[in-house]
C-alpha cells in the first residue's frame, strides 16, 4: 500500500465517521468503518487494497458474485434509453413487463401477478396490506390479525417491523402496528419431533384469536436474521394445511431464500408448499440495484378482485432495476448457479461441524448456502466477526449466531479458507 492510498483511506474513514449515520450503528459512537472499493466474484477489496473473502455476500443479496460487467451494461443501456417513469396506475415499461412474465414462469403455478418494490421491507408492507385489503374487500374487515414467529425478520417499516419477532430490534420506537400474534420459533435440530408442538400451538392460537379475525400467516422458509434456522422437514406442509383449513393466507418471506440461496428459484419448492403471497428482493437483482417483487397467488387475487389498492412507492417498477434483474436471472440460469447451493453448502457445513465439540458452540446448522454457527451467549460473537475480518474473511454476527451466506460463485478453495479462518476464531471466542 502506498502512503497516498493510506492517506485516502484515513481521510475517507474520518469523513464517514463525521457525516454518516449507518444502519444498525450506535449514533455518535467512535467508528472504524471498513470502506470497500471494488469486488469480483466472492472477493471484495477495501480502499487500502486489502482483499476479503465475502462469506455473507454483503447482506446475503448477491448470488452471482461481485463485479459482473453484464449487470452494469444492462443498467447503463436501460438508463440511457428510459431511466425511469412511474408505474402508478396505467403507466408501464418494457423491462418490468418482461420481468413479471419471467418471474411468473419461474414461480409456483398458483402465482398470477407481480407487484414490484425497492426491497424486502417494502415487500412485506405490501404483502401485509394486500392480505388485509383482500379480506376487507371480500366483506370481512375484522380479519386483519397477522400470525408471525419469534425469531422472524421481515423488515424495518411499520408493519414489517411489527411482524419481526426479535426483541432487540423492536425496542425504543413506541407502539408498533397492532394486530400481530407471535408463535414459537420453528427449529429443526433441537430435540425430536418439534413439528407436533408447533402445529398444536398454531391450532390453539387460531382457536383463541378466532380464525375469522386472522388475515395471514407470515414467515421465512428458513429463519435468516433470526440465526439461520431451518424448520423441521414436515413443518411447512403441515402449517399450510392448517392455514388452508381456516382460510388464512400464507405470506412467504423469500427475501433471502429465493434465487438460489437454498437451491431453488423459490424456497417454497424445497418445502413443497404453494404460498398465497411470495415476497422477494436481494437475490432478484443480486443487489446491484435496489429491487424487489411481491408475487400474488390466485386465492388472494380472487378475494381482492375489484379492490382499490391505493398503495405504492415512487420507484416501484423501476425499469433499470427490472433490466438488471432480468440480466441477473439470465446469469443464474446460464451458469447453473442454483445447483451449486447444496453441494457447496454441504462442504462448508461439513468443514464447520467439528466446532460443535467445543463447549461454547451450541450448534452448527444450515440449509443450502444459509449457514449458522450458534455460540453460547457468553462467547463473543461480535469479536469473531472482527477477528475474521482482520484475517481477510467477512462473516456476520447476528445475535449469538455467526451467519454465513457466500455468493454461489465462491470456489472450493475460497470456501475452505473461509472455514479455516472461522474455525480458528470461533475456537478462540
Ligand atoms: N425479510 C427478510 C427475510 C430479510 O432478511 C430482510 C433483510 N435482511 C428483509 C425482509 C428486509 O429487506 P430490506 O432490508 O431490503 O428492506
PDB file of N, CA and C in Angstrom, residues 91-152:
ATOM      1  N   UNK A  91     -49.410   3.464 -16.111  1.00  0.00           N
ATOM      2  CA  UNK A  91     -48.098   3.612 -16.756  1.00  0.00           C
ATOM      3  C   UNK A  91     -47.311   2.319 -16.611  1.00  0.00           C
ATOM      4  N   UNK A  92     -46.514   2.013 -17.618  1.00  0.00           N
ATOM      5  CA  UNK A  92     -45.704   0.805 -17.524  1.00  0.00           C
ATOM      6  C   UNK A  92     -44.426   0.942 -18.346  1.00  0.00           C
ATOM      7  N   UNK A  93     -43.579  -0.056 -18.284  1.00  0.00           N
ATOM      8  CA  UNK A  93     -42.358  -0.048 -19.101  1.00  0.00           C
ATOM      9  C   UNK A  93     -41.991  -1.491 -19.444  1.00  0.00           C
ATOM     10  N   UNK A  94     -41.249  -1.648 -20.539  1.00  0.00           N
ATOM     11  CA  UNK A  94     -40.983  -2.996 -21.050  1.00  0.00           C
ATOM     12  C   UNK A  94     -40.183  -3.889 -20.092  1.00  0.00           C
ATOM     13  N   UNK A  95     -39.094  -3.399 -19.460  1.00  0.00           N
ATOM     14  CA  UNK A  95     -38.356  -4.311 -18.580  1.00  0.00           C
ATOM     15  C   UNK A  95     -39.235  -4.874 -17.453  1.00  0.00           C
ATOM     16  N   UNK A  96     -40.110  -4.049 -16.874  1.00  0.00           N
ATOM     17  CA  UNK A  96     -40.993  -4.548 -15.808  1.00  0.00           C
ATOM     18  C   UNK A  96     -41.931  -5.627 -16.332  1.00  0.00           C
ATOM     19  N   UNK A  97     -42.475  -5.382 -17.506  1.00  0.00           N
ATOM     20  CA  UNK A  97     -43.424  -6.348 -18.087  1.00  0.00           C
ATOM     21  C   UNK A  97     -42.720  -7.686 -18.340  1.00  0.00           C
ATOM     22  N   UNK A  98     -41.509  -7.597 -18.908  1.00  0.00           N
ATOM     23  CA  UNK A  98     -40.766  -8.836 -19.204  1.00  0.00           C
ATOM     24  C   UNK A  98     -40.337  -9.544 -17.921  1.00  0.00           C
ATOM     25  N   UNK A  99     -39.969  -8.755 -16.896  1.00  0.00           N
ATOM     26  CA  UNK A  99     -39.546  -9.377 -15.637  1.00  0.00           C
ATOM     27  C   UNK A  99     -40.733 -10.061 -14.953  1.00  0.00           C
ATOM     28  N   UNK A 100     -41.887  -9.412 -14.966  1.00  0.00           N
ATOM     29  CA  UNK A 100     -43.076 -10.033 -14.362  1.00  0.00           C
ATOM     30  C   UNK A 100     -43.375 -11.365 -15.053  1.00  0.00           C
ATOM     31  N   UNK A 101     -43.308 -11.360 -16.384  1.00  0.00           N
ATOM     32  CA  UNK A 101     -43.566 -12.601 -17.132  1.00  0.00           C
ATOM     33  C   UNK A 101     -42.582 -13.694 -16.713  1.00  0.00           C
ATOM     34  N   UNK A 102     -41.302 -13.318 -16.608  1.00  0.00           N
ATOM     35  CA  UNK A 102     -40.241 -14.282 -16.262  1.00  0.00           C
ATOM     36  C   UNK A 102     -40.456 -14.838 -14.852  1.00  0.00           C
ATOM     37  N   UNK A 103     -40.789 -13.953 -13.917  1.00  0.00           N
ATOM     38  CA  UNK A 103     -40.982 -14.397 -12.532  1.00  0.00           C
ATOM     39  C   UNK A 103     -42.157 -15.370 -12.433  1.00  0.00           C
ATOM     40  N   UNK A 104     -43.214 -15.065 -13.169  1.00  0.00           N
ATOM     41  CA  UNK A 104     -44.382 -15.954 -13.105  1.00  0.00           C
ATOM     42  C   UNK A 104     -44.084 -17.307 -13.764  1.00  0.00           C
ATOM     43  N   UNK A 105     -43.166 -17.320 -14.724  1.00  0.00           N
ATOM     44  CA  UNK A 105     -42.746 -18.609 -15.312  1.00  0.00           C
ATOM     45  C   UNK A 105     -41.968 -19.441 -14.295  1.00  0.00           C
ATOM     46  N   UNK A 106     -41.164 -18.763 -13.474  1.00  0.00           N
ATOM     47  CA  UNK A 106     -40.295 -19.476 -12.526  1.00  0.00           C
ATOM     48  C   UNK A 106     -41.018 -19.846 -11.231  1.00  0.00           C
ATOM     49  N   UNK A 107     -42.095 -19.129 -10.915  1.00  0.00           N
ATOM     50  CA  UNK A 107     -42.771 -19.274  -9.617  1.00  0.00           C
ATOM     51  C   UNK A 107     -43.701 -20.491  -9.604  1.00  0.00           C
ATOM     52  N   UNK A 108     -44.166 -20.879  -8.410  1.00  0.00           N
ATOM     53  CA  UNK A 108     -45.167 -21.952  -8.338  1.00  0.00           C
ATOM     54  C   UNK A 108     -46.385 -21.611  -9.199  1.00  0.00           C
ATOM     55  N   UNK A 109     -47.094 -22.655  -9.706  1.00  0.00           N
ATOM     56  CA  UNK A 109     -48.139 -22.422 -10.714  1.00  0.00           C
ATOM     57  C   UNK A 109     -49.335 -21.585 -10.240  1.00  0.00           C
ATOM     58  N   UNK A 110     -49.522 -21.451  -8.913  1.00  0.00           N
ATOM     59  CA  UNK A 110     -50.678 -20.665  -8.457  1.00  0.00           C
ATOM     60  C   UNK A 110     -50.415 -19.158  -8.483  1.00  0.00           C
ATOM     61  N   UNK A 111     -49.191 -18.742  -8.801  1.00  0.00           N
ATOM     62  CA  UNK A 111     -48.873 -17.313  -8.803  1.00  0.00           C
ATOM     63  C   UNK A 111     -49.393 -16.640 -10.078  1.00  0.00           C
ATOM     64  N   UNK A 112     -49.994 -15.459  -9.921  1.00  0.00           N
ATOM     65  CA  UNK A 112     -50.674 -14.825 -11.059  1.00  0.00           C
ATOM     66  C   UNK A 112     -50.197 -13.422 -11.404  1.00  0.00           C
ATOM     67  N   UNK A 113     -49.735 -12.649 -10.407  1.00  0.00           N
ATOM     68  CA  UNK A 113     -49.414 -11.235 -10.656  1.00  0.00           C
ATOM     69  C   UNK A 113     -48.207 -10.827  -9.822  1.00  0.00           C
ATOM     70  N   UNK A 114     -47.547  -9.751 -10.283  1.00  0.00           N
ATOM     71  CA  UNK A 114     -46.346  -9.271  -9.591  1.00  0.00           C
ATOM     72  C   UNK A 114     -46.505  -7.791  -9.238  1.00  0.00           C
ATOM     73  N   UNK A 115     -46.162  -7.443  -8.016  1.00  0.00           N
ATOM     74  CA  UNK A 115     -46.092  -6.042  -7.593  1.00  0.00           C
ATOM     75  C   UNK A 115     -44.625  -5.745  -7.300  1.00  0.00           C
ATOM     76  N   UNK A 116     -44.026  -4.785  -8.000  1.00  0.00           N
ATOM     77  CA  UNK A 116     -42.598  -4.518  -7.800  1.00  0.00           C
ATOM     78  C   UNK A 116     -42.364  -3.555  -6.642  1.00  0.00           C
ATOM     79  N   UNK A 117     -41.243  -3.743  -5.963  1.00  0.00           N
ATOM     80  CA  UNK A 117     -40.871  -2.884  -4.828  1.00  0.00           C
ATOM     81  C   UNK A 117     -39.388  -2.525  -4.946  1.00  0.00           C
ATOM     82  N   UNK A 118     -38.909  -1.816  -3.928  1.00  0.00           N
ATOM     83  CA  UNK A 118     -37.480  -1.471  -3.881  1.00  0.00           C
ATOM     84  C   UNK A 118     -36.686  -2.351  -2.932  1.00  0.00           C
ATOM     85  N   UNK A 119     -37.337  -3.268  -2.230  1.00  0.00           N
ATOM     86  CA  UNK A 119     -36.600  -4.091  -1.273  1.00  0.00           C
ATOM     87  C   UNK A 119     -37.545  -4.914  -0.427  1.00  0.00           C
ATOM     88  N   UNK A 120     -36.977  -5.592   0.568  1.00  0.00           N
ATOM     89  CA  UNK A 120     -37.733  -6.553   1.351  1.00  0.00           C
ATOM     90  C   UNK A 120     -38.744  -5.937   2.301  1.00  0.00           C
ATOM     91  N   UNK A 121     -38.362  -4.850   2.973  1.00  0.00           N
ATOM     92  CA  UNK A 121     -39.312  -4.242   3.914  1.00  0.00           C
ATOM     93  C   UNK A 121     -40.556  -3.770   3.169  1.00  0.00           C
ATOM     94  N   UNK A 122     -40.331  -3.065   2.081  1.00  0.00           N
ATOM     95  CA  UNK A 122     -41.464  -2.604   1.269  1.00  0.00           C
ATOM     96  C   UNK A 122     -42.301  -3.784   0.796  1.00  0.00           C
ATOM     97  N   UNK A 123     -41.624  -4.872   0.494  1.00  0.00           N
ATOM     98  CA  UNK A 123     -42.333  -6.071   0.038  1.00  0.00           C
ATOM     99  C   UNK A 123     -43.262  -6.607   1.114  1.00  0.00           C
ATOM    100  N   UNK A 124     -42.768  -6.653   2.331  1.00  0.00           N
ATOM    101  CA  UNK A 124     -43.614  -7.179   3.415  1.00  0.00           C
ATOM    102  C   UNK A 124     -44.718  -6.199   3.807  1.00  0.00           C
ATOM    103  N   UNK A 125     -44.431  -4.890   3.733  1.00  0.00           N
ATOM    104  CA  UNK A 125     -45.516  -3.912   3.941  1.00  0.00           C
ATOM    105  C   UNK A 125     -46.616  -4.176   2.908  1.00  0.00           C
ATOM    106  N   UNK A 126     -46.187  -4.382   1.683  1.00  0.00           N
ATOM    107  CA  UNK A 126     -47.128  -4.609   0.577  1.00  0.00           C
ATOM    108  C   UNK A 126     -47.929  -5.889   0.812  1.00  0.00           C
ATOM    109  N   UNK A 127     -47.231  -6.952   1.207  1.00  0.00           N
ATOM    110  CA  UNK A 127     -47.897  -8.251   1.386  1.00  0.00           C
ATOM    111  C   UNK A 127     -48.932  -8.177   2.514  1.00  0.00           C
ATOM    112  N   UNK A 128     -48.553  -7.554   3.623  1.00  0.00           N
ATOM    113  CA  UNK A 128     -49.473  -7.469   4.768  1.00  0.00           C
ATOM    114  C   UNK A 128     -50.698  -6.626   4.391  1.00  0.00           C
ATOM    115  N   UNK A 129     -50.444  -5.495   3.715  1.00  0.00           N
ATOM    116  CA  UNK A 129     -51.579  -4.644   3.324  1.00  0.00           C
ATOM    117  C   UNK A 129     -52.471  -5.352   2.309  1.00  0.00           C
ATOM    118  N   UNK A 130     -51.845  -6.071   1.372  1.00  0.00           N
ATOM    119  CA  UNK A 130     -52.639  -6.768   0.350  1.00  0.00           C
ATOM    120  C   UNK A 130     -53.507  -7.855   0.994  1.00  0.00           C
ATOM    121  N   UNK A 131     -52.924  -8.589   1.953  1.00  0.00           N
ATOM    122  CA  UNK A 131     -53.689  -9.659   2.608  1.00  0.00           C
ATOM    123  C   UNK A 131     -54.864  -9.056   3.388  1.00  0.00           C
ATOM    124  N   UNK A 132     -54.597  -7.972   4.108  1.00  0.00           N
ATOM    125  CA  UNK A 132     -55.679  -7.342   4.874  1.00  0.00           C
ATOM    126  C   UNK A 132     -56.752  -6.777   3.938  1.00  0.00           C
ATOM    127  N   UNK A 133     -56.304  -6.095   2.888  1.00  0.00           N
ATOM    128  CA  UNK A 133     -57.260  -5.488   1.956  1.00  0.00           C
ATOM    129  C   UNK A 133     -58.123  -6.556   1.287  1.00  0.00           C
ATOM    130  N   UNK A 134     -57.492  -7.694   0.974  1.00  0.00           N
ATOM    131  CA  UNK A 134     -58.220  -8.769   0.283  1.00  0.00           C
ATOM    132  C   UNK A 134     -59.420  -9.212   1.130  1.00  0.00           C
ATOM    133  N   UNK A 135     -59.174  -9.454   2.431  1.00  0.00           N
ATOM    134  CA  UNK A 135     -60.283  -9.866   3.298  1.00  0.00           C
ATOM    135  C   UNK A 135     -61.302  -8.734   3.464  1.00  0.00           C
ATOM    136  N   UNK A 136     -60.789  -7.521   3.631  1.00  0.00           N
ATOM    137  CA  UNK A 136     -61.668  -6.362   3.799  1.00  0.00           C
ATOM    138  C   UNK A 136     -62.608  -6.254   2.594  1.00  0.00           C
ATOM    139  N   UNK A 137     -62.009  -6.364   1.418  1.00  0.00           N
ATOM    140  CA  UNK A 137     -62.784  -6.223   0.187  1.00  0.00           C
ATOM    141  C   UNK A 137     -63.800  -7.358   0.040  1.00  0.00           C
ATOM    142  N   UNK A 138     -63.426  -8.534   0.582  1.00  0.00           N
ATOM    143  CA  UNK A 138     -64.339  -9.678   0.477  1.00  0.00           C
ATOM    144  C   UNK A 138     -65.421  -9.630   1.562  1.00  0.00           C
ATOM    145  N   UNK A 139     -65.505  -8.495   2.269  1.00  0.00           N
ATOM    146  CA  UNK A 139     -66.599  -8.320   3.235  1.00  0.00           C
ATOM    147  C   UNK A 139     -66.265  -8.813   4.625  1.00  0.00           C
ATOM    148  N   UNK A 140     -64.953  -8.989   4.930  1.00  0.00           N
ATOM    149  CA  UNK A 140     -64.567  -9.458   6.262  1.00  0.00           C
ATOM    150  C   UNK A 140     -63.505  -8.531   6.853  1.00  0.00           C
ATOM    151  N   UNK A 141     -63.875  -7.270   7.116  1.00  0.00           N
ATOM    152  CA  UNK A 141     -62.883  -6.284   7.575  1.00  0.00           C
ATOM    153  C   UNK A 141     -62.270  -6.635   8.925  1.00  0.00           C
ATOM    154  N   UNK A 142     -62.942  -7.493   9.715  1.00  0.00           N
ATOM    155  CA  UNK A 142     -62.403  -7.848  11.037  1.00  0.00           C
ATOM    156  C   UNK A 142     -61.278  -8.880  10.911  1.00  0.00           C
ATOM    157  N   UNK A 143     -61.026  -9.340   9.705  1.00  0.00           N
ATOM    158  CA  UNK A 143     -59.971 -10.332   9.500  1.00  0.00           C
ATOM    159  C   UNK A 143     -58.659  -9.614   9.196  1.00  0.00           C
ATOM    160  N   UNK A 144     -58.023  -9.093  10.209  1.00  0.00           N
ATOM    161  CA  UNK A 144     -56.781  -8.339   9.969  1.00  0.00           C
ATOM    162  C   UNK A 144     -55.574  -8.836  10.760  1.00  0.00           C
ATOM    163  N   UNK A 145     -55.760  -9.782  11.676  1.00  0.00           N
ATOM    164  CA  UNK A 145     -54.635 -10.238  12.501  1.00  0.00           C
ATOM    165  C   UNK A 145     -53.604 -10.965  11.627  1.00  0.00           C
ATOM    166  N   UNK A 146     -52.328 -10.716  11.925  1.00  0.00           N
ATOM    167  CA  UNK A 146     -51.228 -11.389  11.213  1.00  0.00           C
ATOM    168  C   UNK A 146     -50.514 -12.304  12.206  1.00  0.00           C
ATOM    169  N   UNK A 147     -50.390 -13.577  11.859  1.00  0.00           N
ATOM    170  CA  UNK A 147     -49.602 -14.507  12.676  1.00  0.00           C
ATOM    171  C   UNK A 147     -48.151 -14.444  12.205  1.00  0.00           C
ATOM    172  N   UNK A 148     -47.232 -14.286  13.168  1.00  0.00           N
ATOM    173  CA  UNK A 148     -45.803 -14.223  12.831  1.00  0.00           C
ATOM    174  C   UNK A 148     -45.050 -15.096  13.824  1.00  0.00           C
ATOM    175  N   UNK A 149     -43.723 -15.189  13.683  1.00  0.00           N
ATOM    176  CA  UNK A 149     -42.983 -16.090  14.569  1.00  0.00           C
ATOM    177  C   UNK A 149     -41.867 -15.374  15.323  1.00  0.00           C
ATOM    178  N   UNK A 150     -41.611 -15.818  16.519  1.00  0.00           N
ATOM    179  CA  UNK A 150     -40.453 -15.368  17.273  1.00  0.00           C
ATOM    180  C   UNK A 150     -39.203 -15.727  16.469  1.00  0.00           C
ATOM    181  N   UNK A 151     -38.292 -14.764  16.352  1.00  0.00           N
ATOM    182  CA  UNK A 151     -37.079 -15.010  15.567  1.00  0.00           C
ATOM    183  C   UNK A 151     -37.235 -14.628  14.102  1.00  0.00           C
ATOM    184  N   UNK A 152     -38.472 -14.331  13.674  1.00  0.00           N
ATOM    185  CA  UNK A 152     -38.694 -13.937  12.276  1.00  0.00           C
ATOM    186  C   UNK A 152     -38.206 -12.510  12.029  1.00  0.00           C
TER     187      UNK A 152
END
